[in-house]
Coordinates of C-alpha atoms and ligand atoms in Angstrom, one line a residue:
Chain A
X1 CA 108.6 100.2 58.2
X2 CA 105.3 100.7 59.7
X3 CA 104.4 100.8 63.3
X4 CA 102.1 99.3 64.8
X5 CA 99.3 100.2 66.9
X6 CA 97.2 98.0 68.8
X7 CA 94.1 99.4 70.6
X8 CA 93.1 97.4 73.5
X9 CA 91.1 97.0 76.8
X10 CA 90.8 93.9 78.3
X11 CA 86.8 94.8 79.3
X12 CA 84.4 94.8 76.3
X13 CA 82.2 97.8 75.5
X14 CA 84.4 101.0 76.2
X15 CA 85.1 102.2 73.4
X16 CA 87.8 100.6 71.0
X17 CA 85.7 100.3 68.0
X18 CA 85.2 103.9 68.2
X19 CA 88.8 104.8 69.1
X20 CA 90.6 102.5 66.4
X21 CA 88.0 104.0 63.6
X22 CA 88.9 107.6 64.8
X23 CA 92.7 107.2 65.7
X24 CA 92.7 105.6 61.9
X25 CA 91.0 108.3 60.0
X26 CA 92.7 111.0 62.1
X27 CA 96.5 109.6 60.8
X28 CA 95.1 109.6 57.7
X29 CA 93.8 113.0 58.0
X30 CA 97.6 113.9 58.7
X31 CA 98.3 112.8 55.3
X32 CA 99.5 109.1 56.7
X33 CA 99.0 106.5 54.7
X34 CA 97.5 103.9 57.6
X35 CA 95.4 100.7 57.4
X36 CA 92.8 99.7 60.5
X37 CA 92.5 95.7 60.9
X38 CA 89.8 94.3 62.8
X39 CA 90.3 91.6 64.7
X40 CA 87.0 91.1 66.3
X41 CA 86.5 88.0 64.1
X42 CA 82.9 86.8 64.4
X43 CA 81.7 89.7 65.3
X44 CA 83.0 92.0 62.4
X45 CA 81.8 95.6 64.0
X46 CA 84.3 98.0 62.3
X47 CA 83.0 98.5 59.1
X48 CA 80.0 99.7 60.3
X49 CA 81.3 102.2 62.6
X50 CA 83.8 102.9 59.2
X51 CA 80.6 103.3 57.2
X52 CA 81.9 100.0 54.2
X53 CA 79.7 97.0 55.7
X54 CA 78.7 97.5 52.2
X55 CA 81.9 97.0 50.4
X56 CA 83.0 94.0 52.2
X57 CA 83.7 91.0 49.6
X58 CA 87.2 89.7 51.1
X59 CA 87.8 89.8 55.1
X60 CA 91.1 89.0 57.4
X61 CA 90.2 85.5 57.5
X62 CA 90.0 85.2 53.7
X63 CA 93.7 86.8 53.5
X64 CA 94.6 84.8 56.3
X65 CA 93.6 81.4 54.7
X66 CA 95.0 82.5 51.8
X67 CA 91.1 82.0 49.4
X68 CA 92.3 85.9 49.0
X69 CA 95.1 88.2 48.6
X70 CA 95.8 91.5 50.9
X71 CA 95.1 93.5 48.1
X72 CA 91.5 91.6 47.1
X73 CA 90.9 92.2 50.9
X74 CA 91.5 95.6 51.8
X75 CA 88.8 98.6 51.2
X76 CA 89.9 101.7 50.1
X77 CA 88.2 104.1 53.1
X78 CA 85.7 106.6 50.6
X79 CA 86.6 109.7 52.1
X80 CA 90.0 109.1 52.8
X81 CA 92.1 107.7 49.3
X82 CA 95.1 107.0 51.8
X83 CA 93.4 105.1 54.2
X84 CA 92.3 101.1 54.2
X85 CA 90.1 98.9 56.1
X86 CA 90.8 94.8 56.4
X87 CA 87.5 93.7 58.2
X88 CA 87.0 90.7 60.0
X89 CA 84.5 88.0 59.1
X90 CA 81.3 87.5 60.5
X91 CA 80.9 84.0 60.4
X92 CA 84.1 82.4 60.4
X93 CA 85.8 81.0 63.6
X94 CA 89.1 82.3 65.0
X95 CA 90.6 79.1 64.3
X96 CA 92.1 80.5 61.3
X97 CA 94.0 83.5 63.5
X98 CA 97.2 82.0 63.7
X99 CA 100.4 83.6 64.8
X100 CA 102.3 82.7 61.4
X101 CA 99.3 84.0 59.5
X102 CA 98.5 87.5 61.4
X103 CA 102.5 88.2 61.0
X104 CA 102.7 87.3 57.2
X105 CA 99.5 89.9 56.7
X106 CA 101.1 93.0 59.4
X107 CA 104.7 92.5 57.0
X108 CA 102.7 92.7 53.7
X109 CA 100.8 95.4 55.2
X110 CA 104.0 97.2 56.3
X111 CA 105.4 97.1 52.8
X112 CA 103.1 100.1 51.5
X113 CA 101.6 101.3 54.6
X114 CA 102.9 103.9 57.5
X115 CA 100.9 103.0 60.3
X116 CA 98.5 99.6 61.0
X117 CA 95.8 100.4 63.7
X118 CA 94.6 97.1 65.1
X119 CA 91.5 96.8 66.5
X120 CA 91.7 94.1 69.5
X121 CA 88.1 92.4 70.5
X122 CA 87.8 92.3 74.4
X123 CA 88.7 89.5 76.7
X124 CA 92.8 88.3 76.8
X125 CA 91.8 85.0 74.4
X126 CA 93.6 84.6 70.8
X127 CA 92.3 87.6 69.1
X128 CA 93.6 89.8 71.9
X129 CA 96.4 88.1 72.2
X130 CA 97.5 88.2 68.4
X131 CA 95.7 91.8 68.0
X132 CA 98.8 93.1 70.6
X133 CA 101.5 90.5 70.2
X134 CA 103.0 92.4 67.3
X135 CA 102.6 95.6 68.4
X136 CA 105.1 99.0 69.0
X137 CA 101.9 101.0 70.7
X138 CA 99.2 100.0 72.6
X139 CA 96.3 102.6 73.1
X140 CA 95.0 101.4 76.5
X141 CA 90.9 102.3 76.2
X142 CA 89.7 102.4 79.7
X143 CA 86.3 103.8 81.1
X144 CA 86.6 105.5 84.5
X145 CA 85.2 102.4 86.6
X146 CA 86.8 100.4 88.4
X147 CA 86.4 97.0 86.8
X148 CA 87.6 98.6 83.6
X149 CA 90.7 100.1 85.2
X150 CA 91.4 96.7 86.6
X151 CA 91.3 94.9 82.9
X152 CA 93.3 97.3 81.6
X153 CA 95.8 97.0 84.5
X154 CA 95.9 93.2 83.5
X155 CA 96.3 94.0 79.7
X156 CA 98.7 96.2 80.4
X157 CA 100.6 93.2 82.6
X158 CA 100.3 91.0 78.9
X159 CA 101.4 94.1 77.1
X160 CA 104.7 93.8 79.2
X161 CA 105.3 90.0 79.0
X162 CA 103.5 88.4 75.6
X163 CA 104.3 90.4 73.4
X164 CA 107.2 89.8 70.6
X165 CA 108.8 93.0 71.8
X166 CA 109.4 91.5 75.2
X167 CA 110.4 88.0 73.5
X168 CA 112.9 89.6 72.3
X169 CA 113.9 91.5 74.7
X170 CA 113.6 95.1 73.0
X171 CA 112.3 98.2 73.8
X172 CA 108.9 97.4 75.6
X173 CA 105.6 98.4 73.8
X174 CA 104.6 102.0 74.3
X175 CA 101.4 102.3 76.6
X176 CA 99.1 105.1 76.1
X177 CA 95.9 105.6 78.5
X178 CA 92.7 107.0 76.7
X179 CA 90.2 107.3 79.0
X180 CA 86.9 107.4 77.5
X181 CA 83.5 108.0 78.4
X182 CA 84.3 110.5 80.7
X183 CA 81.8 112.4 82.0
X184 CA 83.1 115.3 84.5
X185 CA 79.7 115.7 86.2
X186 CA 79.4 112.0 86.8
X187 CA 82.5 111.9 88.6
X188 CA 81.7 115.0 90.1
X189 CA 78.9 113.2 91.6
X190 CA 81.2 110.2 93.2
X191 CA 80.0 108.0 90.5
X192 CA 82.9 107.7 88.1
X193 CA 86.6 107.5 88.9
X194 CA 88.4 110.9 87.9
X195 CA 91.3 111.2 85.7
X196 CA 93.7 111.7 88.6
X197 CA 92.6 108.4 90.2
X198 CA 92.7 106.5 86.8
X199 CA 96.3 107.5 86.4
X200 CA 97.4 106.8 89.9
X201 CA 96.2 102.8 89.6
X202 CA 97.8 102.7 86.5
X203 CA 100.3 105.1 86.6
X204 CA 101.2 105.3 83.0
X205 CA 100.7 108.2 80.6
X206 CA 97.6 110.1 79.4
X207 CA 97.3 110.6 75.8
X208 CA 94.0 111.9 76.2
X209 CA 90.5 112.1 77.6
X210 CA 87.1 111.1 75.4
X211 CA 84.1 112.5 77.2
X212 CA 80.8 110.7 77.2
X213 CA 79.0 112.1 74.3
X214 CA 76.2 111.1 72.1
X215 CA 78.0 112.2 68.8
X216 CA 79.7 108.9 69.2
X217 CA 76.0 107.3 68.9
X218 CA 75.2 109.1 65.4
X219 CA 78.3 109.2 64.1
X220 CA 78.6 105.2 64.2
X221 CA 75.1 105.3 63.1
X222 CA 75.9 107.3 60.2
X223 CA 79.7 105.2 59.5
X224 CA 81.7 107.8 59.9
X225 CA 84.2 108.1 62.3
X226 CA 83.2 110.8 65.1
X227 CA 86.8 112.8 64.6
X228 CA 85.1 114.2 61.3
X229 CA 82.5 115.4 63.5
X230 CA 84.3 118.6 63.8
X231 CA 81.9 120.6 65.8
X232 CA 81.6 117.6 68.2
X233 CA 83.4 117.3 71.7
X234 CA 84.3 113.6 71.4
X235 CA 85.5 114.3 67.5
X236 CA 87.8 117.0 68.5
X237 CA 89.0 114.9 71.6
X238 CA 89.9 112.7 69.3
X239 CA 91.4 114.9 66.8
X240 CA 93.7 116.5 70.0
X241 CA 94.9 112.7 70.8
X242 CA 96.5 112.1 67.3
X243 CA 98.4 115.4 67.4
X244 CA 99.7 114.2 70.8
X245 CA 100.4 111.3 69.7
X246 CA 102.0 112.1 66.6
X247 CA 103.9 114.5 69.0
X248 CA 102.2 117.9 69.2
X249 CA 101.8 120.0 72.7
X250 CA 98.0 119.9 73.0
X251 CA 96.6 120.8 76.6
X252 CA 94.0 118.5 77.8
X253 CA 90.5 119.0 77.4
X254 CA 87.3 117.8 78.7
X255 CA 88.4 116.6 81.9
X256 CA 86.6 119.5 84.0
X257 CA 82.8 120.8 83.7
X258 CA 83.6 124.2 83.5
X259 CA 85.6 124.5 80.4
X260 CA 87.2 126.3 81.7
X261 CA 90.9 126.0 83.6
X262 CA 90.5 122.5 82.0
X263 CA 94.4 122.0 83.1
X264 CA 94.4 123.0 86.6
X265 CA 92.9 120.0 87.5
X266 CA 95.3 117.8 85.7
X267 CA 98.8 119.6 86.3
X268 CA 97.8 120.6 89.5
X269 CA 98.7 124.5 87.9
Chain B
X1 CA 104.7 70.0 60.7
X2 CA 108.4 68.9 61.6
X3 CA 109.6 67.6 65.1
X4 CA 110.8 69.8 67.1
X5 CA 114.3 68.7 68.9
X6 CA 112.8 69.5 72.5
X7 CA 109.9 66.6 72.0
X8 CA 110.0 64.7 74.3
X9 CA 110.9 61.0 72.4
X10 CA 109.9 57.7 73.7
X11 CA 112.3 56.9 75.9
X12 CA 112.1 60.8 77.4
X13 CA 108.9 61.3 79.1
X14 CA 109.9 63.6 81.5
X15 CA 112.3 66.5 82.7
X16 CA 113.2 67.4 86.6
X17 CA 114.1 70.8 86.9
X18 CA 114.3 72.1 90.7
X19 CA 111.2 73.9 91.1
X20 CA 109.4 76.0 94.0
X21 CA 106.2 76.0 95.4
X22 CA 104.4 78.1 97.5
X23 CA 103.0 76.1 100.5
X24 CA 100.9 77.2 103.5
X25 CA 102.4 76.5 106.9
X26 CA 99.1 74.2 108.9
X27 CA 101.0 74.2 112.2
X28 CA 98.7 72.0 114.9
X29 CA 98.7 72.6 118.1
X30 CA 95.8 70.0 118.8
X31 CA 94.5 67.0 117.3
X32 CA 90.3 67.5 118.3
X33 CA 89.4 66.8 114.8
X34 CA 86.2 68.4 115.3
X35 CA 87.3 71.1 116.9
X36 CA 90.0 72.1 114.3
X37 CA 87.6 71.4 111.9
X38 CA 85.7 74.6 112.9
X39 CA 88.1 76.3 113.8
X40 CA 90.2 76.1 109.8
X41 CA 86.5 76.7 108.6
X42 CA 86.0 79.8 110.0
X43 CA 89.4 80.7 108.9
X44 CA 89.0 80.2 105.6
X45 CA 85.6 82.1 105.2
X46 CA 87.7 84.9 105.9
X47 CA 89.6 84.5 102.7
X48 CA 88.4 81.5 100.6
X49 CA 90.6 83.0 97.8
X50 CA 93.5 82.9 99.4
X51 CA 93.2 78.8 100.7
X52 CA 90.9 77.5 97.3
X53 CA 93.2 74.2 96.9
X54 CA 95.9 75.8 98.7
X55 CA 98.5 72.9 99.0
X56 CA 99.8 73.0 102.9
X57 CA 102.4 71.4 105.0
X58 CA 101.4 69.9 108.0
X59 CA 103.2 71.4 110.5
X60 CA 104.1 68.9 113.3
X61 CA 106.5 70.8 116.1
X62 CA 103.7 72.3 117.6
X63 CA 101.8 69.1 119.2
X64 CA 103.7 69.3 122.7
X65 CA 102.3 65.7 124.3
X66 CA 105.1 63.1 122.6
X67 CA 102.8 60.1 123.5
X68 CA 100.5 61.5 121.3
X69 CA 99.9 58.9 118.1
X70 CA 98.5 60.7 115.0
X71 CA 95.5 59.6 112.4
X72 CA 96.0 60.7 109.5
X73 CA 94.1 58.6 107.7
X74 CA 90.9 60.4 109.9
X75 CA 93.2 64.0 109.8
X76 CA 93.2 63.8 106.0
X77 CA 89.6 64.4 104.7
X78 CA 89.0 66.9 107.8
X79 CA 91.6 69.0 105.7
X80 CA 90.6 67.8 102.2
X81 CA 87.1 68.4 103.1
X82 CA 87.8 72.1 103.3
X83 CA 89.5 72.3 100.0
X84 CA 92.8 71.9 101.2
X85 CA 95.4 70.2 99.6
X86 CA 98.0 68.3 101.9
X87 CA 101.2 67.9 100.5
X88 CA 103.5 66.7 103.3
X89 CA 104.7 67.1 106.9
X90 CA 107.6 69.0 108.6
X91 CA 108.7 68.7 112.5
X92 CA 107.3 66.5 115.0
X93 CA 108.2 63.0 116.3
X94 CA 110.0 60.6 113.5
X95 CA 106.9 58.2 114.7
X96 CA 104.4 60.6 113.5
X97 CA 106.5 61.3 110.6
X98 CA 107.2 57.4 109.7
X99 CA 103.1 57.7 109.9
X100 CA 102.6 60.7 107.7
X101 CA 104.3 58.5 105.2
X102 CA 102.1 55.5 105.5
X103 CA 99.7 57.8 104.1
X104 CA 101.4 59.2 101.4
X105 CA 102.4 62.4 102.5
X106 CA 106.0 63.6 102.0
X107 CA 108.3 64.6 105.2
X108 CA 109.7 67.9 104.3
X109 CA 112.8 69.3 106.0
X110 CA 112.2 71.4 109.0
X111 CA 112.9 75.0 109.5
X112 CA 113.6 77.1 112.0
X113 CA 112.7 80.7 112.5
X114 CA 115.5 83.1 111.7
X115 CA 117.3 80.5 109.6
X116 CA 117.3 79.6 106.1
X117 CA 115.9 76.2 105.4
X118 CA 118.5 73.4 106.2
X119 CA 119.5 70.0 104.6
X120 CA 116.8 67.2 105.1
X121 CA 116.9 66.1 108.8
X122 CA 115.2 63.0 108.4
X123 CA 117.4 59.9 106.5
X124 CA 115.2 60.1 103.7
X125 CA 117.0 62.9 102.5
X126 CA 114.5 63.8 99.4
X127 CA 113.4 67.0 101.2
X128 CA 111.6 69.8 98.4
X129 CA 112.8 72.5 100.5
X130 CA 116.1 71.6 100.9
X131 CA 116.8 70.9 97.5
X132 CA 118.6 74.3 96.4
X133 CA 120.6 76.5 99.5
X134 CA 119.8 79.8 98.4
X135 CA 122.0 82.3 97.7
X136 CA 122.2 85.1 99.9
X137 CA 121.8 88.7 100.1
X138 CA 121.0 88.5 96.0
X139 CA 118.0 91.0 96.0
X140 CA 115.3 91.4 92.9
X141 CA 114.8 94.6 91.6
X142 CA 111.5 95.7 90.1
X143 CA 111.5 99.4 88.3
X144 CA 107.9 98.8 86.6
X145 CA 104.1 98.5 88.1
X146 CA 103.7 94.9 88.7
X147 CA 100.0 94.7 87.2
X148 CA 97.3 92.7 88.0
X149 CA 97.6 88.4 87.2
X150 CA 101.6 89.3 87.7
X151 CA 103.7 87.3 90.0
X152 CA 107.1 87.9 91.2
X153 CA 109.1 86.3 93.4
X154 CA 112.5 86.8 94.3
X155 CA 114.0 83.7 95.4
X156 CA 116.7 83.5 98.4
X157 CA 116.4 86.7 99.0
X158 CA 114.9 90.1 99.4
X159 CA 112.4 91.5 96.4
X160 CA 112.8 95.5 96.2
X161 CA 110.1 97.4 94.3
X162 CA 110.3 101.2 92.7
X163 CA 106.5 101.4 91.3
X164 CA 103.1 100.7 92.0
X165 CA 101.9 97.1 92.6
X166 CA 98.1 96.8 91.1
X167 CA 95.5 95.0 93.1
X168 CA 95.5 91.6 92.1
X169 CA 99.5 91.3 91.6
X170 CA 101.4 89.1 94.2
X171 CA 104.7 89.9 95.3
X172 CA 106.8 87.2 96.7
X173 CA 109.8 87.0 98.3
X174 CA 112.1 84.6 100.8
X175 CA 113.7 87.3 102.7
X176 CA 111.9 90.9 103.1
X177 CA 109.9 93.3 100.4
X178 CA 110.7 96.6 100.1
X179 CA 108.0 98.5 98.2
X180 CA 109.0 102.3 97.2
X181 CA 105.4 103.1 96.2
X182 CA 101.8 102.0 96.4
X183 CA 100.8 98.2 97.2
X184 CA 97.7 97.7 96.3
X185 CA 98.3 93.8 95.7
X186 CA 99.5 91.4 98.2
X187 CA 102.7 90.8 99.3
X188 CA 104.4 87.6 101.0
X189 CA 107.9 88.1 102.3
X190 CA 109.8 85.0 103.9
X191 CA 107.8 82.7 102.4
X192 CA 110.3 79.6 102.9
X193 CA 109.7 80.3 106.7
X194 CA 112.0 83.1 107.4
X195 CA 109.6 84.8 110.4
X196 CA 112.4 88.2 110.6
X197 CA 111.9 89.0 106.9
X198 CA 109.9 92.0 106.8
X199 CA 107.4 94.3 104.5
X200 CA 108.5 97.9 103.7
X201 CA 105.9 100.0 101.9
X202 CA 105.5 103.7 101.3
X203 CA 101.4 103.5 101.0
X204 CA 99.7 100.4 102.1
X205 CA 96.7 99.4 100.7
X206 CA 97.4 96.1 100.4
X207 CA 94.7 93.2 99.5
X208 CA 97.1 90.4 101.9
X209 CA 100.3 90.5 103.7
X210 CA 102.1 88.2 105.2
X211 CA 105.2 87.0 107.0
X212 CA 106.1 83.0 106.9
X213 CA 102.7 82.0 106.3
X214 CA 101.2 84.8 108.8
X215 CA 98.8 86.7 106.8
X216 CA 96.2 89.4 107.1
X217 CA 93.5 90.6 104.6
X218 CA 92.7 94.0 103.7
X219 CA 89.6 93.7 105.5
X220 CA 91.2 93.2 108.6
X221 CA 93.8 96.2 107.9
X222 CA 93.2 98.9 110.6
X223 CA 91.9 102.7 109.1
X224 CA 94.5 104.1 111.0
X225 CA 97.4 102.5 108.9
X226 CA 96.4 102.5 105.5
X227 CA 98.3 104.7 103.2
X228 CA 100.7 105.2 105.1
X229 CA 104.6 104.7 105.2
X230 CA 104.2 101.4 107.3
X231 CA 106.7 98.7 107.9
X232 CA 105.1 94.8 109.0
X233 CA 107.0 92.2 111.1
X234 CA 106.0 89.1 113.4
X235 CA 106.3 89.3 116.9
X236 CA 105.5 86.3 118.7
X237 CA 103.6 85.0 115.5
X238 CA 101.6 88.3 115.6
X239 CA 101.5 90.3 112.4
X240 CA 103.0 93.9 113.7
X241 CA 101.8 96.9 111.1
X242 CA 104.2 100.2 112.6
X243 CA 104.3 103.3 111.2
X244 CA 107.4 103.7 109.3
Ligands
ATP1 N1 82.8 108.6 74.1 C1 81.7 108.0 74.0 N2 80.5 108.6 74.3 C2 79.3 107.9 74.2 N3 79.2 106.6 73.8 C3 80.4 106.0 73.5 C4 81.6 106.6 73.5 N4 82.6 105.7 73.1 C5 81.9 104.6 72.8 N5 80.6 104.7 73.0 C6 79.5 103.7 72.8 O1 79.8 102.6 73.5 C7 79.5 101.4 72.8 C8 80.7 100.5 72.6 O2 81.7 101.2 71.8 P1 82.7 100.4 71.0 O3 82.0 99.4 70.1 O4 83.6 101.3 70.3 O5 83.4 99.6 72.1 P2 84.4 98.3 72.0 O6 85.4 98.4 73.1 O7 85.0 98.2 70.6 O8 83.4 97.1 72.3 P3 83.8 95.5 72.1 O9 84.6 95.2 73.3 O10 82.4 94.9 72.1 O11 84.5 95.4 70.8 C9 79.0 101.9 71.4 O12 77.6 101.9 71.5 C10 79.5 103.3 71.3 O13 78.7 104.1 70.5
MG2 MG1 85.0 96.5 69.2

């Protein structure tokens, strides 16, 4: 059985391109054998950032109407022989995202897959809505502002009642906060929200913090997620959140100018 | 596509279920159109949010002068004209309530302060509020945030809450709310009309509170209280914020 992940925001723009690409490739670096949907369709975004625009013949609508099969659909990442990308289409409407159809594709994918990262387009219409309506996880992308902590809050409110989880009155879907785009200065400066007042509104827990950093620029530039950047703050921010998640102790980084004492802040230590 | 049993067939276009609504207590104490005219304007500048098509029960007991004879048919689009929504009338003379009918409002059962609504008074007997008794001393429990868009609302009773209630989420109860953490929402205890239900919060930073239709806005919330451990009551319709 595969589990689901569903990275989401609410508010457009902060970051879950970028975080579904990286979470994806970083399982996959960990020998998992993981597939990244997109779910953004008409906008179709992903495979860029993913570095296979080029490779697209199928997409998730084609697989959903049924003019193509999974396995016609899905790109073998190049880097990565254990790691596949369904992109969404470009032109098509979402008409064609139906509950029965998304559900048939996440089961087929579950047959020969470990984890399925979906990446959710912004807003709480259809694509959202089916993007987290299957989930186990939700990575909660938020940037420290306020009108991006507030979406989130309200995601997080869908998260606890539309989801099929709380249809069926199981174990709730897992919330994890990534706050990204977090720029230590910045907040120094009174302009950002720190991570301390991020997790007091929403009061769930931190898997990790993405600092504002212009490797994310190049790397989607270049298609290739930023957690192979290796020498890059953002790509090993990245690489720290999958070992968490996956269930490593990995202090917190980034969260403080000096880099040093980086967990004082946070524990309060 | 097959038909679903639930349907509705031809001779089934409809289903009553007992339902709730929330309405806003308009309690007159004059009948100076122009006057209250003004006067519910100003009010709701304050918080147009909070009264956007707000449906509201015109609250008759407070017009002392029994002689007085009511036009609704003028009263109406004063209050329509400002965005509200009238629904029906409680209290009063039955000749002003016989009236409120003429024009199509409902006459709602009347409450009293301290008590849980009672059967309909009137012979009509087809009062909303009176519909369901409600059961006592059955609280709600709440052990997760309430997030923004959320609603909860404890009916009959008292609404207790262990974590933090987001801006934006609305708490709701008939008797009081209890809030062991942060409200950053808004909260409405006795909102059938019970005026001694109370607000119990450990840090209040709350967008609205409000006791049987008595409300204040976070704008109007004194510095000196916020954050703090505060309980809220009404004394003498006068929201009371005290240091818990
Ligand atoms: N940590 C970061 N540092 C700097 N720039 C970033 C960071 N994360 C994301 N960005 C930039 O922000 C922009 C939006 O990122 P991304 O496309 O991942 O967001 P999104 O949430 O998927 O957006 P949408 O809601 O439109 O789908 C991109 O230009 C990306 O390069
Ligand atoms: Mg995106």
């Amino acid at each position: 059985m595969a589990r689901i992940i569903v990275v989401t925001s609410g508010k457009g723009g902060v970051g879950k391109t970028t975080t579904s690409a990286a979470f994806a490739m970083g399982l996959a670096m960990k020998g998992y054998r993981t597939a990244v949907i997109d779910f953004d369709v008409g906008l179709r975004n992903l495979d860029l950032v993913m570095g296979c625009e080029r490779r697209v013949v199928y997409d998730f609508v084609n697989v959903l109407n049924g003019e193509a099969t999974l396995h016609q659909a899905l790109i073998r990442d190049k880097r990565r022989d254990n790691l596949f990308i369904l992109p969404a289409s470009q032109t098509r409407d979402k008409e064609s995202l139906t509950k029965e159809g998304v559900e048939r594709v996440l089961n087929e994918l579950a047959e020969t897959h470990e984890y399925i990262v979906c990446d959710s387009p912004a807003g709480i219409e259809k694509g959202a809505t089916l993007a987290m309506y299957f989930a186990d996880d939700a990575l909660v992308v938020t940037n420290p502002e306020v009108s991006s902590v507030r979406d989130s809050d309200r995601m997080l409110g869908i998260l606890a009642s539309k989801s099929r989880r709380a249809e069926l009155g199981v174990e709730p879907i897992k919330e994890y906060l990534l706050l990204t785009r977090y720029s230590p200065e910045r907040v120094r400066l009174g302009e950002m929200l720190s991570v301390e007042d991020v997790q007091e509104i929403l009061s769930m827990h931190l898997l990790g913090v993405i600092p504002e950093s212009k490797s994310v620029l190049g790397a989607s530039n270049a298609g290739t997620p930023v957690i192979l950047d290796e020498k890059s703050d953002a790509g090993q921010a990245y690489g720290d959140i999958v070992r968490r998640y996956l269930g490593e102790q990995v202090p917190h980084r980034f969260v403080e100018e000096n880099k040093k004492g980086l967990l004082k802040r946070l524990f309060g230590g | 596509m097959s038909h679903n049993a639930h349907e509705p067939t031809a001779s089934d276009l409809f289903e009553i279920k007992a339902g709730y609504v929330n309405l806003l207590n308009l309690k007159l104490l004059g009948l100076d159109l122009d006057t209250l005219a003004a006067q519910l304007s100003e009010k709701i500048r304050s918080a147009p949010e909070f009264f956007r098509n707000a449906p509201v029960v015109i609250d008759l007991s407070g017009l002392g002068d029994p002689r007085l004879s009511i036009d609704f048919a003028a009263l109406l689009p004063v209050l329509r004209n400002l965005g509200l929504s009238p629904a029906g009338v409680r209290g009063g003379r039955d000749a002003w309530q016989r009236a409120a009918e003429r024009s199509g409002l409902a006459v709602l059962a009347e409450f009293r302060s301290g008590t849980q609504p009672k059967e309909a008074a009137g012979a009509d007997g087809t009062s909303r509020a009176a519909a369901s008794e409600p059961a006592r001393n059955v609280a709600k429990l709440i052990d997760h945030p309430v997030r923004s868009g959320q609603r909860i609302y404890a009916p009959g009773g008292d609404l207790i809450v262990l974590a933090p209630v987001s801006p934006g989420a609305e708490l709701m109860a008939d008797g009081n709310i209890h809030i062991y953490s942060s409200l950053r929402g808004r909260a409405l205890a006795g909102v059938q009309g019970d005026l001694e239900s109370r607000i119990f919060c450990m840090d209040l930073q709350a967008e609205l509170i409000a006791i049987g239709g008595q409300y204040q806005i976070s704008e109007n919330l004194e510095e000196s209280i916020r954050g703090r451990p505060v309980q809220v009551f009404l004394r003498h319709d006068t929201l009371i914020i005290e240091d818990l």
